[in-house]
Structure formats: structure tokens, C-alpha cells
């Protein structure tokens, strides 16, 4: 690494560690009292649950009480089911008073059975100081006030100890008549559920207790539950974390002593089974975890992550390794680019380490482990894509010099080699092909031939005019109509090789719609003077970008690849060869077996083979010829489908070379660019799975809103961050490197997004199938009507509707009071944008006369 890179690494590492330290600075809070008033007590261990009728043993219950002995005056129970009815008797051994509870719900028969057992136990136990008949029955809406009052009145009649029922404060406010049937007000104060910020939470509890005291001046008030969860969803301003749990409870306990409250801290031990009734947060209300270990310090300063130094060190280690990998063969990258990458790498590493740490500190089940592995794998994938995008961004904007700039070479006519120009054609409009041939005839080059190979065109009226025109252009224009001929375009090009003049040293290929510039060969062929050059490539360009708004959008989208991606790839001799405006050394072409007829992107595959055998390519980001773009949206999509499918064919066939399992002349930078260049397309394929999973998850949230939570916040933030980053990159580079206007930049973004679903299907299909038929992009076709354009986008329109319906339905059935819930709805909307872009482009393409003057490019907008 350069000295500057080491300095940048150290500076960003120090900044990263400082941020970890800042986020985890110790905060002194009031110490935990030696003994508190009371704990809510549910003694279930890991794997136990009242819902499944799996109860703790008496020994386990007594062990829990032994742990609490001396730390609390009392415990509160909730039910008399099974062994839990013996809680008062066991508590007596450990000098604990009991607030004895019975569970009441809509099951009348079970209520009567439990009430009988409850009353018998309460009557004979001497350490029960109060009883609670029912817990949040009114909140759940399972009984009316009158029905609950019958149970309360029965208990008051048979017992000589205070009787109440436990409800949140707002239920007592809503049903003040309930107070006529109790001896005291048992109120729950859980500000987390109301989205109260941690710094306001204790004052909020005091405020509401005072409100209850004012409403019921003749009734004692007991805080039957008060607490804060250590993990779970963020609700409005309330963040669930071990630090916040510690802060709230230690502040509350000090205030409770001042206010002389009777209270029961919610709760003694974490109860993982409560995830099934309260969502994920239900498992994390304990002061002790399920293993009966303290979850936070009782007297020492509170640190959000106690072992943050280990995590910071791990994140720095990962970041340094990742940063070093990104800087391999990046000697021309300036310090601004290195700093840009360093910041992103350290941020990504810190985020990843924190996410894994946080996830591993949950109570994991088989389901959550599987879901977690999938999500963490997705997170790693998102980070990899983000960093490869960032790498291209940095190298497109902040290099200090070009390593492989285009250096013009001048040769005398007698030094210029013979060039054979191959023009494959299939069922092409004869007038268009003739225009291409006329442009070739005007080339300013001393020795060349033109071979037109028409393969399999059935109608003589299509190919015979071209044949006749070749005769008028002279003997160095030769026409071949071959039918049948297999291999599609590659087959036609291989046939042309067999007919090439023996003296030709260079093979040139252009599509049948290209009108080349007269200086094309004279300026580019001399590059072959350098023996190691095997390919000379100029960008594809188009002359119909102002015909209508649809083509103007397409034109904007194409330019990003040719004037950003190809330029950065050329720095490491890793361009994607495309099958027009390309020049190839004949000896190399023949040595690697010509064009591959198994691959539907034979041009890109041939370029990779050239690199594998050790030759180099030169890319000149200057237009030397202009062709025609697809006339319809369906053709635009089919063209991109072919490119993406072909890329997967190449990736599968050449995987052993790209991963260095088989020896070749590929260098690390070339392997990187071919894999990283196709990574966004692979990400589109993965994104389709994400979208389907998102719809299924959302459907579960809609059907069962009580038990199905949205994904964790971080897993919603990641796809949003990647989307925003990619859009930011496109806007920045289009404005600075492609000289695009804002309208052209937006047009490029929309056109690119509109192809996401098409690319995703092509990628997935290319990874599992072989031998997809070659699709020729029609030229000068009739533009489709609006109905046809929309019909070609029916899948995307369906996905758009599904995403928006899911987002709307969640807004209707779920409480939009948590950060993760709102973020998930935003994710669904953002994930729908590519499908919305498809609909928009389809509509634009359906109006072929829609002017493109606001989007079209002028000659002065050539890239810098």
C-alpha cells in the first residue's frame, strides 16, 4: 500500500474507533437499590411455555426464588396453572411476599376452575399480601366490565386481603367504573409500548400515576408492572436495548423511592415463550436473561455495548483487509478516491459486525437461525455489491491519470494491414443495410474488403437488393446468402472467417445497421502495431436517439456503460468486447477457435478468451459509427435479456478461469472486473427472490399482525441504502463524467430501472438452463402501440400492484408506530420503483411520436 493509503487507513480507523467509543461512552445512573419492592415472576426456562403446557419443575422455581431472595420484598404471579399454584408456599421458604394472580379470559369454564383453586390457595397462604384477578383482560377485550366485576366481587367477598385487576393506566381512565369493584388500582406503566423516549419515560410514569391518583383519590395505587425491554422493535421514540433497560429501571427505582411507590418490576427473568403472544420484544423484559444472568450492571456506569472494544477491533480488522483488497492494482487512484472507499469500507464493516453481534444476542430458534442466516447472507451480498459500485465510482471520478490512454498511432498507407470487415445480417431491411455498405465504401483506408453474410433470410426480396448493391460497390464487397446456417450471428461470422482474404490480418465486425465514420479504420487499425494488442474496440453509438422520447431514454441509458464502465475496465485490460465497432487480430481469432456458437453473447465471450490467452484490448471512448436502437420496448427488453443471459452462460463456462481454479493469463484485475461487472445483474436476480420473500412476509404480517413482525430495522435499511447509493452514483457520474443534463440523467435512471425485472429473469434462467435461442434485435420495426407495450410489461405491472397493495394493507392492519414498521412500508414502495419505471417506459414507448427533444443529446455533450 502507498504511504498515503496507510495514512488514510489509520485516520479512518481512528475515526471509526472514536465513533464506537462515542456511541458507548459510560453513563452514570442511580445505583440499583439493595432490595426493591417487587418483581413480576414467571419462572419458565428456555424451551418451557404455558402455551404448550410445558412447566418448570418445583426445583427450578425454588432456584429462581433463591436467586431473588434478599433482592426483593415480593414477587407477583399471574396464574395458578400446574405447579405455579405452589408459588406462595415456595416463596415463604425464601422470605418473599406474593402478589397472587389468577389468569382470566373468555373461557368461562376454565375461569371457574382456576378461581376456585386461586381462592383456596389465597385463603390459606399467609405471605400473600394482595391478589390480582385477571391481567389486562379489558385491554385484550375478552370480558366486559360487568363480567370481570363478577370475578372481582367474588374474590372480595371470600378473601380478607386487597383485591384488584391489573390493566394499563389508560384502561382505568377509559373504564373508571371498574374501580368500584376493587380495593386498590393495579396499574401497568410500560412507556416503551407508548413510544416514549427513554429520557422522558420516568417522568411519564410519574405523570400518569398522578393522573390515576387524582381520578381515584380513595384507592391506593400499585404499579403492577413497570419496565423496559432489552431487545425488540423500536416504537416511535422508544428504543429497546440493554442500556435503555438499565437506564430506565435505575432511574425509576430512585424516583419510586422518593414517591414511595409500591411497584413490581417487569420482570425478573426473560421469557422467550412470550414471543408467541407479544412479538419478539416479549422475550426481553427480564432483569435477568433466560440463563439467570444479570443483563446490565446494577451499580457501575452503563455502557451500551460492554465489549465494544472487541467489536471495534474486529470491524477495523475486517475493514483494513477489505480496503487493502480494493486497493490492489489501484496505483492511479487519487487520495480523494481512497478516502471515499475507506469511509465506506469502515462504515460497512462496523455495521456488519454490529448487526451480527446484535442478532446473536437474541434468543434463537431453528426458524430465527434460518431466517438470520438468509438475512445475514443477503446483508453480505448487499455490502459486496455496494463496495464494487463504490470502487467503480471512485475509479471513474478520482484517478490521477489514465494508465492506458488512447495514443494515436500514424502509419503510412503501405504499412497499414489488410482489413476484412464482416457484416452479419438476418432478415434486415435492405435500405438500412445498403446505407451501412455505402458508409463502408466511403472509408478512408487503402486496403479492406467487406463480407456481407446473410444467414437464413427466407424472402429473396430482402437479401437480393443487398446482393445487387454489393456488386455495384466493386469486387472488394462480397455478398453471401447462406441457408441453412446454424449458430446464429456467431455462425455467420465463422462462415465469414472461412471466406476471408488470406492476406487480411485484421477482422472488423459491425452490425448491419451501422454507419461508420470514414476515419474509423485509419485511426484505430494502427493500434495493432503493438504486438500484444488483440482487440481494438470503439463504443456502440446510435443515430436515432432523438426520434422519440423512448429512444432518447434508451440512448441516455446506454451511454453510462460505454463512457463510465468500459473506461474503468480498460484501465485493467478488462473491457467487455461487444460485437460491433470491434477489430480483432486474425491470428488470435483463429487460434481460439473463432466465435462460440453455443453462446448468445459470442462477442463478450470471445473477448474473455482473448484475455485468457494473454492478449490485450484497447478501448477508445470515441464514436466512430452510429447504429439504430430497438424500436419497441419489448425489443429493448429482449436485447437486455440476451445480454444478461449470455453473461450467465459465460460465467458458468469460464468460472474455473475467473476463480483461478484453472490456469490462464488472466490477471487479478481482469478477474475482478468480469465478476464485479456482472455482480449488479446477479444482484437483480437475488432481488427478485427478495421481492417475492418480501411479499410473502408482508402477507403474513397482514394475515397475522399480532404475531408477525416486520424484519429488523437493519435488514430494511440495507436495501434502501444500496438503492440510494446506486442512484447517487448514477446521478453524480452522469453529471460529471458523461456530461448529462439532469433530465438525461433521470431518463437514464428510469430506463435502467425498467430493465431490472427482465435482467433478473435472464440471470436466474441463465444460471439453471442452457441453449436459450438467440434473439435478434429488429431494426426499423413498427413501434408498438400502447396496448402492446403494456402487455409486454404485464409481469412488472402485476408486481407493482402487489408491492403497493402490500404496503397499503400493512398500513391499514398494523399500527404504524414503530420505526421498523414504517421502514418496511418504505422498502416495499422503493422496491416497487423498478416496476413503476417499467410501466412508465412502456407507456412512453407506446407513443412513438412523443418528442424526445428534452432528452436528446447534442454533439457538445460528448464525455470528457
XYZ file of C-alpha atoms in Angstrom, residues 328-758:
431
model
C -4.963 -3.976 -5.254
C -3.771 -2.634 -8.593
C -5.179 0.834 -7.829
C -1.990 2.853 -8.012
C -3.615 5.580 -10.114
C -6.459 6.190 -7.672
C -6.152 9.583 -6.022
C -6.359 10.246 -2.298
C -9.939 11.521 -2.553
C -10.978 8.231 -4.094
C -9.049 6.251 -1.488
C -10.635 8.257 1.319
C -14.081 7.759 -0.212
C -13.554 3.991 -0.296
C -12.053 3.922 3.188
C -15.029 5.680 4.734
C -17.479 3.302 3.060
C -15.449 0.199 3.926
C -15.108 1.103 7.603
C -18.786 2.052 7.817
C -19.852 -1.203 6.161
C -17.561 -3.305 8.359
C -18.797 -1.637 11.543
C -22.417 -2.050 10.500
C -21.929 -5.722 9.623
C -20.163 -6.517 12.893
C -22.833 -4.733 14.911
C -25.675 -6.483 13.042
C -24.217 -9.948 13.600
C -23.488 -9.154 17.255
C -26.994 -7.834 17.827
C -28.621 -10.774 16.064
C -26.616 -13.341 18.013
C -27.798 -11.742 21.257
C -31.363 -12.766 20.570
C -32.959 -15.987 21.701
C -32.542 -18.109 18.617
C -34.833 -20.838 17.389
C -34.479 -23.037 14.340
C -36.695 -20.594 12.437
C -34.820 -17.481 13.555
C -31.457 -19.130 12.822
C -32.549 -19.961 9.271
C -34.034 -16.513 8.748
C -30.943 -14.924 10.273
C -28.547 -16.858 8.048
C -30.532 -15.876 4.980
C -30.676 -12.224 6.012
C -27.018 -12.041 7.014
C -26.058 -13.655 3.711
C -28.182 -11.037 1.978
C -26.507 -8.318 4.027
C -23.064 -9.520 2.958
C -24.243 -9.619 -0.650
C -25.575 -6.067 -0.427
C -22.301 -4.844 1.084
C -20.255 -6.581 -1.629
C -22.395 -5.003 -4.362
C -22.206 -1.606 -2.662
C -18.418 -1.761 -2.412
C -17.970 -2.829 -6.042
C -20.230 0.044 -7.085
C -18.198 2.369 -4.863
C -14.966 1.100 -6.394
C -16.204 1.913 -9.895
C -17.421 5.301 -8.672
C -14.021 6.128 -7.204
C -12.073 4.968 -10.256
C -14.402 6.765 -12.650
C -14.035 10.055 -10.813
C -10.820 10.308 -8.815
C -7.972 8.728 -10.737
C -4.908 10.926 -11.144
C -4.051 9.658 -14.628
C -5.108 7.054 -17.176
C -2.833 4.046 -17.274
C -3.920 3.006 -20.735
C -4.909 6.190 -22.556
C -5.582 6.172 -26.271
C -2.376 7.136 -28.002
C -2.877 7.864 -31.728
C -0.515 5.961 -33.994
C 0.187 7.184 -37.538
C 1.187 4.687 -40.230
C 1.854 5.222 -43.902
C -0.565 3.572 -46.290
C 1.933 0.877 -47.210
C 2.285 -0.013 -43.520
C -1.458 -0.425 -42.869
C -2.548 -4.075 -42.790
C -5.337 -5.545 -44.866
C -8.702 -5.471 -43.027
C -11.627 -7.784 -43.664
C -14.902 -6.201 -42.493
C -17.629 -8.712 -41.617
C -21.265 -7.647 -41.679
C -23.664 -10.366 -40.464
C -27.300 -9.880 -41.453
C -30.539 -11.724 -40.941
C -33.821 -10.500 -42.361
C -32.665 -6.901 -42.176
C -34.352 -4.054 -44.095
C -32.370 -3.793 -47.343
C -32.373 0.025 -47.363
C -30.733 0.042 -43.930
C -28.043 -2.473 -44.943
C -27.346 -0.535 -48.129
C -26.819 2.615 -46.065
C -24.310 0.691 -43.952
C -22.471 -0.527 -47.046
C -22.335 2.959 -48.546
C -20.690 4.228 -45.372
C -18.142 1.415 -45.583
C -17.456 2.259 -49.213
C -16.515 5.776 -48.094
C -13.844 4.575 -45.662
C -10.548 6.408 -45.880
C -8.409 3.267 -45.834
C -6.210 1.786 -48.537
C -6.837 -1.965 -48.238
C -10.020 -3.548 -46.991
C -12.757 -5.910 -48.032
C -16.376 -6.162 -46.921
C -18.044 -9.551 -46.464
C -21.811 -9.466 -46.013
C -23.151 -12.789 -44.726
C -26.919 -13.084 -44.843
C -27.851 -16.236 -42.951
C -31.227 -17.897 -43.276
C -33.272 -14.976 -44.587
C -36.140 -16.658 -46.412
C -37.522 -13.839 -48.520
C -35.315 -13.093 -51.592
C -36.820 -9.614 -51.734
C -34.979 -8.862 -48.526
C -31.479 -10.053 -49.393
C -31.303 -9.770 -53.189
C -31.230 -5.917 -53.222
C -28.273 -6.057 -50.862
C -26.509 -8.583 -53.047
C -27.078 -6.393 -56.089
C -25.770 -3.320 -54.293
C -22.587 -5.142 -53.299
C -21.917 -5.830 -56.968
C -22.196 -2.108 -57.726
C -19.692 -1.269 -54.986
C -16.925 -3.311 -56.561
C -15.051 -6.571 -56.086
C -13.929 -5.861 -52.528
C -17.595 -6.041 -51.455
C -18.683 -9.677 -51.383
C -22.148 -10.957 -50.523
C -23.049 -14.442 -49.251
C -26.547 -15.746 -48.747
C -26.258 -18.982 -46.765
C -29.247 -21.091 -45.839
C -29.365 -23.151 -43.803
C -26.623 -21.912 -41.489
C -26.542 -22.785 -37.806
C -25.052 -20.802 -34.971
C -26.985 -17.544 -35.396
C -24.725 -14.482 -35.550
C -21.662 -16.466 -34.444
C -22.296 -18.976 -37.213
C -22.446 -16.187 -39.797
C -19.204 -14.666 -38.503
C -17.435 -18.027 -38.540
C -18.581 -18.524 -42.107
C -17.139 -15.102 -42.952
C -13.779 -16.160 -41.499
C -13.700 -19.086 -43.916
C -14.244 -16.693 -46.850
C -11.799 -14.023 -45.697
C -8.995 -12.909 -47.979
C -5.819 -14.784 -46.951
C -3.896 -11.508 -46.795
C -6.239 -9.932 -44.259
C -4.523 -9.502 -40.878
C -7.361 -7.727 -39.070
C -11.013 -8.757 -38.808
C -13.511 -5.958 -38.260
C -17.126 -6.570 -37.264
C -20.035 -4.185 -37.446
C -23.765 -4.720 -37.242
C -25.783 -4.265 -40.403
C -27.347 -1.023 -39.119
C -24.088 0.859 -38.511
C -22.985 3.871 -40.492
C -19.275 4.130 -39.781
C -17.145 7.248 -39.908
C -14.641 7.449 -42.791
C -11.686 7.638 -40.379
C -12.647 4.541 -38.349
C -10.048 2.128 -39.683
C -7.332 4.678 -40.353
C -7.360 5.893 -36.737
C -7.827 2.568 -34.977
C -6.077 -0.125 -37.029
C -2.607 1.355 -36.328
C -3.114 0.338 -32.677
C -2.240 -3.207 -33.804
C 1.329 -2.075 -34.346
C 1.756 -3.103 -30.720
C 2.061 -6.954 -30.952
C 0.280 -7.634 -27.660
C -2.913 -5.886 -28.829
C -5.515 -8.441 -29.876
C -8.678 -6.303 -29.857
C -9.369 -2.654 -30.589
C -12.832 -1.552 -29.574
C -14.824 1.624 -30.081
C -18.136 2.237 -28.285
C -21.516 1.484 -29.689
C -23.329 4.658 -30.603
C -26.696 5.479 -32.117
C -28.094 7.946 -34.586
C -31.816 7.707 -33.769
C -31.739 8.994 -30.192
C -33.937 11.989 -30.961
C -36.645 10.129 -32.921
C -38.908 9.963 -29.886
C -38.812 10.123 -26.107
C -38.493 6.333 -25.733
C -35.346 6.168 -27.859
C -33.947 9.234 -26.146
C -34.340 7.431 -22.797
C -32.654 4.315 -24.165
C -29.807 6.386 -25.572
C -29.219 8.014 -22.200
C -29.141 4.633 -20.507
C -26.657 3.090 -22.985
C -24.099 5.853 -22.548
C -23.333 5.056 -18.934
C -21.793 1.695 -19.810
C -19.702 2.911 -22.726
C -18.378 6.073 -21.106
C -18.095 5.013 -17.459
C -17.893 1.244 -17.067
C -15.842 0.497 -20.175
C -13.386 3.308 -19.418
C -12.637 1.994 -15.912
C -12.418 -1.609 -17.160
C -9.948 -0.588 -19.852
C -7.536 0.525 -17.150
C -7.013 -3.142 -16.247
C -7.352 -4.532 -19.750
C -10.763 -5.993 -18.922
C -13.245 -4.471 -21.367
C -16.378 -6.282 -22.495
C -15.971 -6.827 -26.200
C -19.203 -6.009 -27.996
C -19.868 -7.316 -31.455
C -19.889 -4.111 -33.413
C -17.240 -1.455 -33.974
C -14.701 -4.097 -32.971
C -11.371 -5.017 -34.555
C -9.641 -8.348 -33.905
C -6.255 -9.665 -34.892
C -6.998 -12.544 -37.251
C -4.313 -14.910 -35.956
C -5.703 -14.611 -32.436
C -9.283 -15.099 -33.598
C -8.356 -18.276 -35.436
C -6.145 -19.565 -32.596
C -9.032 -19.509 -30.121
C -11.425 -21.240 -32.498
C -13.384 -18.273 -33.763
C -16.751 -17.222 -32.425
C -18.511 -19.542 -29.942
C -21.823 -20.717 -31.384
C -23.008 -22.084 -28.020
C -23.145 -18.581 -26.505
C -25.754 -15.980 -27.391
C -23.301 -13.203 -26.485
C -20.449 -14.559 -28.563
C -18.718 -11.175 -28.635
C -18.236 -10.838 -24.869
C -17.211 -14.494 -24.651
C -14.607 -14.074 -27.370
C -13.145 -11.057 -25.595
C -12.715 -13.070 -22.408
C -10.990 -15.876 -24.347
C -8.598 -13.338 -25.833
C -7.650 -12.189 -22.328
C -7.296 -15.760 -21.114
C -4.673 -16.477 -23.746
C -2.717 -13.364 -22.795
C -3.505 -10.695 -25.376
C -4.661 -7.166 -24.635
C -7.500 -4.948 -25.785
C -7.548 -1.238 -26.443
C -10.718 0.777 -25.825
C -11.158 4.188 -27.409
C -14.104 6.088 -25.857
C -14.829 7.941 -29.067
C -17.666 7.378 -31.505
C -16.665 6.071 -34.948
C -20.044 4.797 -36.058
C -23.702 5.006 -35.212
C -26.404 2.377 -35.432
C -30.064 2.014 -34.613
C -31.636 1.309 -31.256
C -34.567 -1.054 -30.636
C -37.789 0.483 -31.875
C -40.065 -1.064 -29.260
C -39.916 -1.620 -25.550
C -40.306 -5.370 -25.968
C -37.256 -5.413 -28.252
C -35.318 -3.270 -25.782
C -36.138 -5.783 -23.053
C -35.309 -8.791 -25.222
C -31.959 -7.287 -26.122
C -31.068 -6.843 -22.439
C -32.392 -10.307 -21.658
C -29.990 -11.730 -24.241
C -27.062 -9.782 -22.834
C -27.767 -10.887 -19.255
C -28.490 -14.497 -20.180
C -25.311 -14.633 -22.263
C -23.323 -13.224 -19.367
C -24.505 -16.091 -17.192
C -23.553 -18.574 -19.925
C -20.061 -17.093 -19.962
C -19.844 -17.025 -16.182
C -20.725 -20.713 -15.969
C -18.417 -21.798 -18.788
C -15.435 -19.715 -17.640
C -15.955 -19.937 -13.865
C -12.821 -22.026 -13.345
C -10.698 -19.404 -15.143
C -12.344 -16.474 -13.379
C -11.801 -18.081 -9.974
C -8.245 -19.167 -10.864
C -9.036 -22.856 -10.427
C -7.650 -23.363 -13.936
C -4.569 -21.620 -15.152
C -4.815 -18.834 -17.697
C -3.210 -15.497 -18.405
C -5.975 -13.612 -16.630
C -4.706 -11.124 -14.086
C -6.409 -10.327 -10.781
C -7.780 -7.048 -12.094
C -9.341 -8.757 -15.104
C -10.971 -11.426 -12.947
C -12.248 -8.717 -10.633
C -13.853 -6.671 -13.398
C -15.573 -9.597 -15.065
C -17.048 -10.828 -11.784
C -17.769 -7.363 -10.361
C -19.179 -6.182 -13.685
C -21.805 -8.916 -13.677
C -22.435 -8.654 -9.944
C -25.176 -5.988 -10.280
C -27.032 -8.294 -12.664
C -26.644 -11.171 -10.205
C -27.954 -8.798 -7.536
C -31.018 -8.128 -9.687
C -31.637 -11.879 -9.758
C -31.287 -12.086 -5.976
C -33.501 -9.025 -5.642
C -36.323 -10.860 -7.368
C -36.149 -13.511 -4.651
C -36.077 -10.722 -2.065
C -39.198 -9.172 -3.539
C -41.075 -12.468 -3.552
C -39.999 -13.107 0.044
C -40.992 -9.551 0.965
C -44.476 -10.118 -0.434
C -44.846 -13.400 1.466
C -43.583 -11.789 4.681
C -45.926 -8.856 4.170
C -48.836 -11.216 3.560
C -48.059 -12.933 6.865
C -47.975 -9.516 8.587
C -51.382 -8.726 7.118
C -52.965 -12.082 7.967
C -51.474 -12.366 11.447
C -50.438 -8.859 12.543
C -50.220 -9.845 16.191
C -47.531 -12.480 15.759
C -45.614 -11.494 12.624
C -43.309 -8.505 12.959
C -41.557 -6.673 10.137
C -37.910 -7.581 9.548
C -35.337 -5.963 11.785
C -34.585 -2.331 11.016
C -31.099 -3.043 9.715
C -32.384 -5.504 7.129
C -34.732 -2.829 5.824
C -32.031 -0.187 5.825
C -29.616 -2.249 3.730
C -31.659 -2.467 0.502
C -32.668 1.173 0.952
C -29.034 2.191 1.399
C -27.955 0.266 -1.711
C -30.755 1.776 -3.795
C -29.945 5.316 -2.663
C -26.227 4.732 -3.199
C -26.683 3.435 -6.745
C -28.964 6.314 -7.665
C -26.499 8.771 -6.143
C -23.657 7.194 -8.081
C -25.565 7.350 -11.353
C -26.507 10.996 -10.865
C -23.000 12.026 -9.853
C -21.151 10.184 -12.619
C -23.628 11.048 -15.347
C -23.324 14.698 -14.429
C -19.541 14.720 -14.052
C -18.294 12.052 -16.469
C -20.940 11.782 -19.186
C -21.831 15.486 -19.271
C -25.531 14.666 -18.970
C -28.209 17.159 -18.071
C -30.446 16.457 -15.101
C -33.286 15.361 -17.417
C -30.977 12.995 -19.300
C -29.713 11.587 -16.034
C -33.241 10.934 -14.781
C -34.124 9.383 -18.153
C -31.136 7.040 -17.893
C -32.085 6.051 -14.340
C -35.694 5.311 -15.269
C -34.735 3.348 -18.387
C -32.201 1.313 -16.417
C -34.642 0.582 -13.593
C -37.228 -0.501 -16.144
C -34.969 -3.406 -17.148
C -34.414 -4.752 -13.615
C -37.083 -7.449 -13.776
C -36.001 -8.520 -17.260
